[in-house]
PDB file of C-alpha atoms in Angstrom:
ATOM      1  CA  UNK A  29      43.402 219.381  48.168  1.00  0.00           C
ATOM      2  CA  UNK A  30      45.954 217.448  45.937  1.00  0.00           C
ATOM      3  CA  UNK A  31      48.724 215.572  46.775  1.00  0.00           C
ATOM      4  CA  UNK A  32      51.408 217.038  47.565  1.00  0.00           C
ATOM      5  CA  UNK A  33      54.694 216.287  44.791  1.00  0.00           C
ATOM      6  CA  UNK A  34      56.954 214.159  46.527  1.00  0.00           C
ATOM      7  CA  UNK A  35      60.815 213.560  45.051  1.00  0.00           C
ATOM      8  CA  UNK A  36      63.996 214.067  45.955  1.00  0.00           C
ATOM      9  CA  UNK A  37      67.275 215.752  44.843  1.00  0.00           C
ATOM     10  CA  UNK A  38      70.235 214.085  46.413  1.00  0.00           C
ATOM     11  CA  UNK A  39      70.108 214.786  50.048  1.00  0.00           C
ATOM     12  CA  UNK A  40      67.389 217.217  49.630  1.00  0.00           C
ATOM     13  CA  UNK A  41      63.162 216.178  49.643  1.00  0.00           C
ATOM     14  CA  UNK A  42      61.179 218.498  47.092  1.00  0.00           C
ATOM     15  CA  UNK A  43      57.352 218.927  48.232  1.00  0.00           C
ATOM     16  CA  UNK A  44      56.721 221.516  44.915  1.00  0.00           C
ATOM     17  CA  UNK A  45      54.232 219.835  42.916  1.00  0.00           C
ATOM     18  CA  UNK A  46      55.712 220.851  39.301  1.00  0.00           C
ATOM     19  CA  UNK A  47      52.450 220.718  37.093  1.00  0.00           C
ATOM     20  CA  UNK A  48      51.241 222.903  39.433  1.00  0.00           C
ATOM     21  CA  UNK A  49      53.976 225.036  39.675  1.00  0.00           C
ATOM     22  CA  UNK A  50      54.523 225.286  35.751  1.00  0.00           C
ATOM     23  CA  UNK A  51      50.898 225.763  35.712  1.00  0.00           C
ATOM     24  CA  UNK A  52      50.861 228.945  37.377  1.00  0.00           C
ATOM     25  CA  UNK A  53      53.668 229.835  35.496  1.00  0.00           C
ATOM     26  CA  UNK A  54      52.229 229.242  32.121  1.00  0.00           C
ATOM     27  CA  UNK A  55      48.680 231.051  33.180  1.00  0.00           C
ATOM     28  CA  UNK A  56      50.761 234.006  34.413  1.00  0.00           C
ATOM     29  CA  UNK A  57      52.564 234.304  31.480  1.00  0.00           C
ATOM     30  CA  UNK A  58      49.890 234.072  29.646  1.00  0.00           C
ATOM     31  CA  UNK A  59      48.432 237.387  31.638  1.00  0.00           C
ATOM     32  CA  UNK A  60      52.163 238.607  31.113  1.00  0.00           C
ATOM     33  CA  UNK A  61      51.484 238.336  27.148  1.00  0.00           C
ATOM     34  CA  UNK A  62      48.056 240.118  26.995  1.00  0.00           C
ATOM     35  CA  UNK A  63      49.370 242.804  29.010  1.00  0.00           C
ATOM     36  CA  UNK A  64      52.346 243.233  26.942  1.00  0.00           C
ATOM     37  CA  UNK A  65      50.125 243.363  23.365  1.00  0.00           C
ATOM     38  CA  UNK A  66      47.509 245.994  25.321  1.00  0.00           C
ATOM     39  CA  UNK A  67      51.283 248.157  26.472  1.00  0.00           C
ATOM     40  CA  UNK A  68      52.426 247.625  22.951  1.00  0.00           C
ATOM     41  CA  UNK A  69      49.162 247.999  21.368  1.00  0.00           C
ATOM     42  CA  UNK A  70      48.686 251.142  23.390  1.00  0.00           C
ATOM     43  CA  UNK A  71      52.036 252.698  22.682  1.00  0.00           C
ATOM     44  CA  UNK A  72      51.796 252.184  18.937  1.00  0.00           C
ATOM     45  CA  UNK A  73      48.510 254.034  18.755  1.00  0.00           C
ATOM     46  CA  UNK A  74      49.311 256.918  20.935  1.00  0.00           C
ATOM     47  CA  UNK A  75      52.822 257.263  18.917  1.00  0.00           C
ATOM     48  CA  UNK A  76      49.803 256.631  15.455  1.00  0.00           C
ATOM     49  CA  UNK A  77      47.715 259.395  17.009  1.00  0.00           C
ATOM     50  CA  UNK A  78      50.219 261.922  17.538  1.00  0.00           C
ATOM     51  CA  UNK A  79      50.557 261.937  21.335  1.00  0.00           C
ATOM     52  CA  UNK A  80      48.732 264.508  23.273  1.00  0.00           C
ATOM     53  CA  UNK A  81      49.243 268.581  22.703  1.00  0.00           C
ATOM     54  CA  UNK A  82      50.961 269.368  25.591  1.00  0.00           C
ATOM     55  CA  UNK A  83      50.401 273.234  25.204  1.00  0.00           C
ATOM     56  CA  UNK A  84      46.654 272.607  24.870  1.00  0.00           C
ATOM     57  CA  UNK A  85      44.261 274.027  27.579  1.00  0.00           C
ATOM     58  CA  UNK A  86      42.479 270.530  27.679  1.00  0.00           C
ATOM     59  CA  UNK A  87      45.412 268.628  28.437  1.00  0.00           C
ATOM     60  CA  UNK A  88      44.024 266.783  31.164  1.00  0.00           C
ATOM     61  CA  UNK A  89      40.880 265.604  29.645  1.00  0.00           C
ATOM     62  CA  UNK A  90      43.354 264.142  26.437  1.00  0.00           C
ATOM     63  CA  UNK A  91      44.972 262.349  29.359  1.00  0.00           C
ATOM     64  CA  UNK A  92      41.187 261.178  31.024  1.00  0.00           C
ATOM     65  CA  UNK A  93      39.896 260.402  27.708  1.00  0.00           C
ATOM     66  CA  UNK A  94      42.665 259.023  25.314  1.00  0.00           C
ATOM     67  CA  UNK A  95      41.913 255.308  25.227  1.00  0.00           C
ATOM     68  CA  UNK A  96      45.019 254.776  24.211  1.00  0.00           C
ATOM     69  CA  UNK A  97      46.147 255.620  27.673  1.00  0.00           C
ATOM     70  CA  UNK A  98      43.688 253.507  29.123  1.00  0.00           C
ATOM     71  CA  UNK A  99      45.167 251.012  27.250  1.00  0.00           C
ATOM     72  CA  UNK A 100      48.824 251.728  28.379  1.00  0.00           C
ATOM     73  CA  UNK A 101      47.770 251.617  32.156  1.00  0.00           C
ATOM     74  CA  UNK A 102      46.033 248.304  32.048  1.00  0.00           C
ATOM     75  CA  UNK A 103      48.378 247.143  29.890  1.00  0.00           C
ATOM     76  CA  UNK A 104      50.953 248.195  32.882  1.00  0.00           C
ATOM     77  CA  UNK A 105      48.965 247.239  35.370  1.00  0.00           C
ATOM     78  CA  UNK A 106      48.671 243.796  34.087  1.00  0.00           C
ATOM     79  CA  UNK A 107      52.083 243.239  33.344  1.00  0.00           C
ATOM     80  CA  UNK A 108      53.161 244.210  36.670  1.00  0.00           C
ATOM     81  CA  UNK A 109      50.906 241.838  38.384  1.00  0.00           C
ATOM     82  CA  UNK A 110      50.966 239.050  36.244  1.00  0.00           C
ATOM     83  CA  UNK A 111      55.171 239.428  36.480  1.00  0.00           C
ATOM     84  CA  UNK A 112      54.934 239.186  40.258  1.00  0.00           C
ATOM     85  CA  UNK A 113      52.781 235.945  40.206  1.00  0.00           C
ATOM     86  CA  UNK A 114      55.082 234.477  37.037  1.00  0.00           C
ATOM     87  CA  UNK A 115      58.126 235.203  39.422  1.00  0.00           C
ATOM     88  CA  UNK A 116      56.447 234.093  42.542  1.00  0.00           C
ATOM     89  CA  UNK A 117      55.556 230.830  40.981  1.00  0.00           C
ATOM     90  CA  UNK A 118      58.255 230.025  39.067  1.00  0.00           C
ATOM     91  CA  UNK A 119      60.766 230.893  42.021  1.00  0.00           C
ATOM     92  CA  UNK A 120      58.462 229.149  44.284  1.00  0.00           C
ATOM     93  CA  UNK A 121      57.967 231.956  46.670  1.00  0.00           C
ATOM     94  CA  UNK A 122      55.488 232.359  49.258  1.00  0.00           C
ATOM     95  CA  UNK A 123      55.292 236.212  50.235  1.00  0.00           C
ATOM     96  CA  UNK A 124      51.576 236.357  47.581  1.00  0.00           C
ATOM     97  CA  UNK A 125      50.036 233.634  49.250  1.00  0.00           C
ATOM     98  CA  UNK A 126      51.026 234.910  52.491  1.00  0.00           C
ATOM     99  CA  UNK A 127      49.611 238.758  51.554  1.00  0.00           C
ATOM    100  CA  UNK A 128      46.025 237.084  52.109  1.00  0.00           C
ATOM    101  CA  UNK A 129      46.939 235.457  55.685  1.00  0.00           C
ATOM    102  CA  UNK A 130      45.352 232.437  54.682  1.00  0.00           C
ATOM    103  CA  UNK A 131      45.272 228.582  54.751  1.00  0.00           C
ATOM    104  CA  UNK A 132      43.613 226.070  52.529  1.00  0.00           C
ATOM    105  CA  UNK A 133      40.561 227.194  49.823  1.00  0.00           C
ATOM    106  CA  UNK A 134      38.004 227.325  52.548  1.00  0.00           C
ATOM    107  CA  UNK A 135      40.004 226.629  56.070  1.00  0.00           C
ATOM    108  CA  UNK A 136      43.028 224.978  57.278  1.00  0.00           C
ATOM    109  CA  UNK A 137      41.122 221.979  57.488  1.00  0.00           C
ATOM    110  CA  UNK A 138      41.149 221.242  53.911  1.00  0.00           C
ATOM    111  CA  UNK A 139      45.025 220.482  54.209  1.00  0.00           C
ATOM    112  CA  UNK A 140      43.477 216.811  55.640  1.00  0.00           C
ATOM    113  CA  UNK A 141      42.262 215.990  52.120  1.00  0.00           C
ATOM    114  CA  UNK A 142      45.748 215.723  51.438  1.00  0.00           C
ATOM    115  CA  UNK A 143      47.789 212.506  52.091  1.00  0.00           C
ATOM    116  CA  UNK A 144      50.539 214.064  53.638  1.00  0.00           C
ATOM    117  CA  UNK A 145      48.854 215.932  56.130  1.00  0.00           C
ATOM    118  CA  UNK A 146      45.651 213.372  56.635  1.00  0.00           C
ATOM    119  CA  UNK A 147      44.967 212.963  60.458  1.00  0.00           C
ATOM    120  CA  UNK A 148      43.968 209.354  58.722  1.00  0.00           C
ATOM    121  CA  UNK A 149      45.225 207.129  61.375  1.00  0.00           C
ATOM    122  CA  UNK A 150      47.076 205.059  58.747  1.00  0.00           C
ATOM    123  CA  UNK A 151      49.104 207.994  58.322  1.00  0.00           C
ATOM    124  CA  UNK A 152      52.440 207.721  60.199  1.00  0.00           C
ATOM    125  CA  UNK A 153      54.022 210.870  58.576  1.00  0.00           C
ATOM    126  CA  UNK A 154      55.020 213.558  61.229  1.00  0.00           C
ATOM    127  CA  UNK A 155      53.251 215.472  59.091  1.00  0.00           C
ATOM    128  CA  UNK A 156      49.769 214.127  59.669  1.00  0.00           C
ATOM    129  CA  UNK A 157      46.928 216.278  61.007  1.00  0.00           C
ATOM    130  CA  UNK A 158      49.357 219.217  60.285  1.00  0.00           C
ATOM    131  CA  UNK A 159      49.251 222.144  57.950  1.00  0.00           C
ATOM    132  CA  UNK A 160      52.520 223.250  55.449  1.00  0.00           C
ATOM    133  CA  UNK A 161      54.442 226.058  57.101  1.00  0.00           C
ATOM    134  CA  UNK A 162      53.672 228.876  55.012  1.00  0.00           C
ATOM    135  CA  UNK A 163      50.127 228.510  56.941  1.00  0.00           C
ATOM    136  CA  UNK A 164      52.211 229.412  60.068  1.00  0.00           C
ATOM    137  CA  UNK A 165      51.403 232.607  61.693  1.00  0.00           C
ATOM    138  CA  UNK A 166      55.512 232.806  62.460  1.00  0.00           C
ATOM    139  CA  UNK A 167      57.488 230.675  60.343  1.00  0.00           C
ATOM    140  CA  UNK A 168      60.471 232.005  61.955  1.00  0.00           C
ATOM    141  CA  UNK A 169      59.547 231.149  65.725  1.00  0.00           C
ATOM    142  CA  UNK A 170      62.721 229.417  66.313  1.00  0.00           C
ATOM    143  CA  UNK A 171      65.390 231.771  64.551  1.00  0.00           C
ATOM    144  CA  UNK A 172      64.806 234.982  62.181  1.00  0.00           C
ATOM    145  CA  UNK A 173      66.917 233.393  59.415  1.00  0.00           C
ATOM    146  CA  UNK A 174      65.537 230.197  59.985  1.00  0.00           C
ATOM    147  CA  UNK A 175      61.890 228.270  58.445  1.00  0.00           C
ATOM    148  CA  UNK A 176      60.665 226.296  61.238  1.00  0.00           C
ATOM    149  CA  UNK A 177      59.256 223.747  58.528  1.00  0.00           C
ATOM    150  CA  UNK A 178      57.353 221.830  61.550  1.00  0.00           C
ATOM    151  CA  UNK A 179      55.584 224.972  63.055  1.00  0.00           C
ATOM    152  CA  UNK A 180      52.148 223.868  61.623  1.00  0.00           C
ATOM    153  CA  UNK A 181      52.425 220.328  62.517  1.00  0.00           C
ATOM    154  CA  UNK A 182      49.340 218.839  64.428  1.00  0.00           C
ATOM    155  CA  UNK A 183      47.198 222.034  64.508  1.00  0.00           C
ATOM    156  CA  UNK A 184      44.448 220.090  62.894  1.00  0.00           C
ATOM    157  CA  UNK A 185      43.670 218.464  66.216  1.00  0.00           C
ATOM    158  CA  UNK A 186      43.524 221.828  67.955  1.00  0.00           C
ATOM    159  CA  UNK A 187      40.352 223.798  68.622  1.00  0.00           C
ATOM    160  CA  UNK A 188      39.980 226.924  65.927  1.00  0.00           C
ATOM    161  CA  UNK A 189      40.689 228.961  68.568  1.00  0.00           C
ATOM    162  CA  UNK A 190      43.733 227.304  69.762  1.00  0.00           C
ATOM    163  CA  UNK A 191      44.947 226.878  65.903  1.00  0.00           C
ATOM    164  CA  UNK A 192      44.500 230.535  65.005  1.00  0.00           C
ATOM    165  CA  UNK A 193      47.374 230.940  67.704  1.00  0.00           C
ATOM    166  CA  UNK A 194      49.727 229.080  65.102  1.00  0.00           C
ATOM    167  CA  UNK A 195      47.995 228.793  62.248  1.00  0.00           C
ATOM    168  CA  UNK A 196      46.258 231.213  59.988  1.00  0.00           C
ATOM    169  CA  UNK A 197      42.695 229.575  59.897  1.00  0.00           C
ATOM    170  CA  UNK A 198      40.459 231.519  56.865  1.00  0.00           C
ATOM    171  CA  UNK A 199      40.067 230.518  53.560  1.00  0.00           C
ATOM    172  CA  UNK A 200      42.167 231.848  51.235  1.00  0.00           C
ATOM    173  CA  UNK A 201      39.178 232.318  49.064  1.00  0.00           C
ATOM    174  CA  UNK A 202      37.137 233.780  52.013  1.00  0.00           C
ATOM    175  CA  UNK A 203      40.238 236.243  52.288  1.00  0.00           C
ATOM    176  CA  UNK A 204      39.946 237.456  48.670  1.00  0.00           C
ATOM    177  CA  UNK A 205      36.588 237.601  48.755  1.00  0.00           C
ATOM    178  CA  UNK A 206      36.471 239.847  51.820  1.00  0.00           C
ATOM    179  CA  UNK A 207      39.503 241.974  50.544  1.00  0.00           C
ATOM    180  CA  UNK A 208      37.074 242.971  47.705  1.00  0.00           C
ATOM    181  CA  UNK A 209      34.207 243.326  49.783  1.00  0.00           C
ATOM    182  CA  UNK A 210      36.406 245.425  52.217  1.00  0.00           C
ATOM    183  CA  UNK A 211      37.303 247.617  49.320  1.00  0.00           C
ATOM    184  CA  UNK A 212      34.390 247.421  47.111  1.00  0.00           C
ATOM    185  CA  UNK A 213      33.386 251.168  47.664  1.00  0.00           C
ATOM    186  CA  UNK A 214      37.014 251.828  46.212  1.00  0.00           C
ATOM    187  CA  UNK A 215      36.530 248.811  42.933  1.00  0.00           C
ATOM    188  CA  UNK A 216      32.716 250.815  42.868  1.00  0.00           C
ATOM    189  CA  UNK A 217      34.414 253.850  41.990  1.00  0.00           C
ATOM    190  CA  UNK A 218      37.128 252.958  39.698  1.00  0.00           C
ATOM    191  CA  UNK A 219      34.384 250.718  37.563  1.00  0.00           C
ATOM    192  CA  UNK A 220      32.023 253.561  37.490  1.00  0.00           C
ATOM    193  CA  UNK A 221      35.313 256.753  36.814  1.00  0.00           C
ATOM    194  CA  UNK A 222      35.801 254.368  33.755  1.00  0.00           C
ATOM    195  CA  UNK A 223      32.129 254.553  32.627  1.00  0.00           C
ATOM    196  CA  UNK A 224      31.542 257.757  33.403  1.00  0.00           C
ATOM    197  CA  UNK A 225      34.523 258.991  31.258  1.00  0.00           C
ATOM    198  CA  UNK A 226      34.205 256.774  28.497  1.00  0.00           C
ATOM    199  CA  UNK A 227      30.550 257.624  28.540  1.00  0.00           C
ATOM    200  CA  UNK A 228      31.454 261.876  28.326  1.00  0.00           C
ATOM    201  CA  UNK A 229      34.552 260.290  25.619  1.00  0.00           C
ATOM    202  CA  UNK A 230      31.698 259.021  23.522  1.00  0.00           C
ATOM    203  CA  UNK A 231      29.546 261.991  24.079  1.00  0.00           C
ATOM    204  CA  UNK A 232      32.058 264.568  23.153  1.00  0.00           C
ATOM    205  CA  UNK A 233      33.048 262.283  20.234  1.00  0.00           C
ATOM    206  CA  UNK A 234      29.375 262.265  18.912  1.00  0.00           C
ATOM    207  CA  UNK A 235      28.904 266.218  19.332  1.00  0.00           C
ATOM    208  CA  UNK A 236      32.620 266.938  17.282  1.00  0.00           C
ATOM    209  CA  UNK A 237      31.108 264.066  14.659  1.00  0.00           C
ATOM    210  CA  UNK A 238      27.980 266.516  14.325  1.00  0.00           C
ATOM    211  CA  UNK A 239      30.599 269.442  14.524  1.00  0.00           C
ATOM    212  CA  UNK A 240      32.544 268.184  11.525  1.00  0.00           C
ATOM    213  CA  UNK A 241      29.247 267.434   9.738  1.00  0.00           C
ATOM    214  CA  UNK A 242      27.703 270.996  10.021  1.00  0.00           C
ATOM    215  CA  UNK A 243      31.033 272.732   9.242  1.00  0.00           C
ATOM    216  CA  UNK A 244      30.949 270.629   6.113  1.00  0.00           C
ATOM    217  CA  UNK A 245      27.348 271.017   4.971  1.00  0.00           C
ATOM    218  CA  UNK A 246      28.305 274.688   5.882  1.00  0.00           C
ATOM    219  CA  UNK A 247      31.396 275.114   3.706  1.00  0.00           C
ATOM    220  CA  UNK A 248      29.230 272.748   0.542  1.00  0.00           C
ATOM    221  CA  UNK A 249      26.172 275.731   1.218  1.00  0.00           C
ATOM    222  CA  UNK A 250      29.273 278.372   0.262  1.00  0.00           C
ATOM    223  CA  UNK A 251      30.253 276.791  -2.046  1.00  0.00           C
ATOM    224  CA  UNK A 252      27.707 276.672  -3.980  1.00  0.00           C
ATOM    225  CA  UNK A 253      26.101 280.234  -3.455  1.00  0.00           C
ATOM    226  CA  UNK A 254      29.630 281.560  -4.983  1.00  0.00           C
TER     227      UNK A 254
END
């Protein structure tokens, strides 16, 4: 892990490192522009292509099909969730992070790599050997409208078993990864709903292609008997 930012704003100590903070910003807004050109980009061409016949019997396949659509929805989608980490970043707010019930990439041990938590024994911090509180199980232990700031101090000297009483101990990228894994029948079937439909889309596109091109090799043939 990095070090932590360290500065101060009158009475008040400031542990946000910045360049990371604006860092996340900036990627999430970067997500926050792509998904606002694929909304926009996906609005324009549905309003281009005439929007969908709502009397026709095959209304719901327009909807399943129209890749302008698909465009609109990730284009949603992506907003949404980029705008919630843009947000959570920029307003410095923990309730993301804390959605995985996680600590550190790989464990809460990683939190000694940084100097402010280092169980170094040149480290005379009351923070040393500890982990930052929004690794705490309960942050609010000591009142509901309270942070107990301190509530993950010295859990690095505890057993895993003993910190997992305080602490949340997993990875935070061992808790993504096992979020997917949990749920990969569910990503399985979305990935493969999107194949399979753009696969009939491309299908039914090639047989109205043929279509077209019989009706006007058809229509030339009349044409030219008369």
């Amino acid at each position: 892990m990095g070090h932590r930012y360290h500065r101060r704003f009158g009475d008040r100590i400031s542990y946000i490192n910045q360049w990371v903070k604006y860092s996340l910003c900036l990627t999430n807004f970067i997500f926050l522009a792509v998904g606002t050109v694929f909304l926009v980009f996906g609005v324009i061409a549905f309003t281009e292509s005439g929007g969908i016949p709502w009397k026709s019997k095959t209304v719901a396949l327009h909807w399943l099909f129209n890749l302008t659509v698909i465009c609109m929805v990730v284009g949603v989608i992506t907003l949404f969730v980029s705008l919630a980490g843009f947000v959570g970043s920029l307003r410095e707010n923990t309730c993301l992070l804390r959605f995985l019930n996680c600590c550190g990439p790989k464990s809460y041990l990683d939190w000694t790599a940084s100097r402010f938590f280092s169980c170094d024994k040149s480290n005379i911090s009351p923070e040393a050997c500890g982990v930052p509180y929004s690794c705490c199980r309960q942050m609010n232990d000591i009142s509901v409208n309270i942070i107990n700031t301190s509530c993950g101090f010295g859990v690095q000297k505890f057993t895993t078993a003993e910190a997992s009483r305080l602490v949340w101990t997993t990875g935070c990228v061992d808790a993504l990864v096992s979020i997917v894994e949990n749920n990969i029948v569910y990503f399985a079937y979305g990935f493969v709903s999107v194949a399979v439909f753009q696969l009939i889309a491309i299908l039914l596109a090639k047989t109205l292609h043929t279509q077209i091109n019989d009706q006007l090799r058809l229509l030339h043939q009349e044409n030219n008997y008369y």
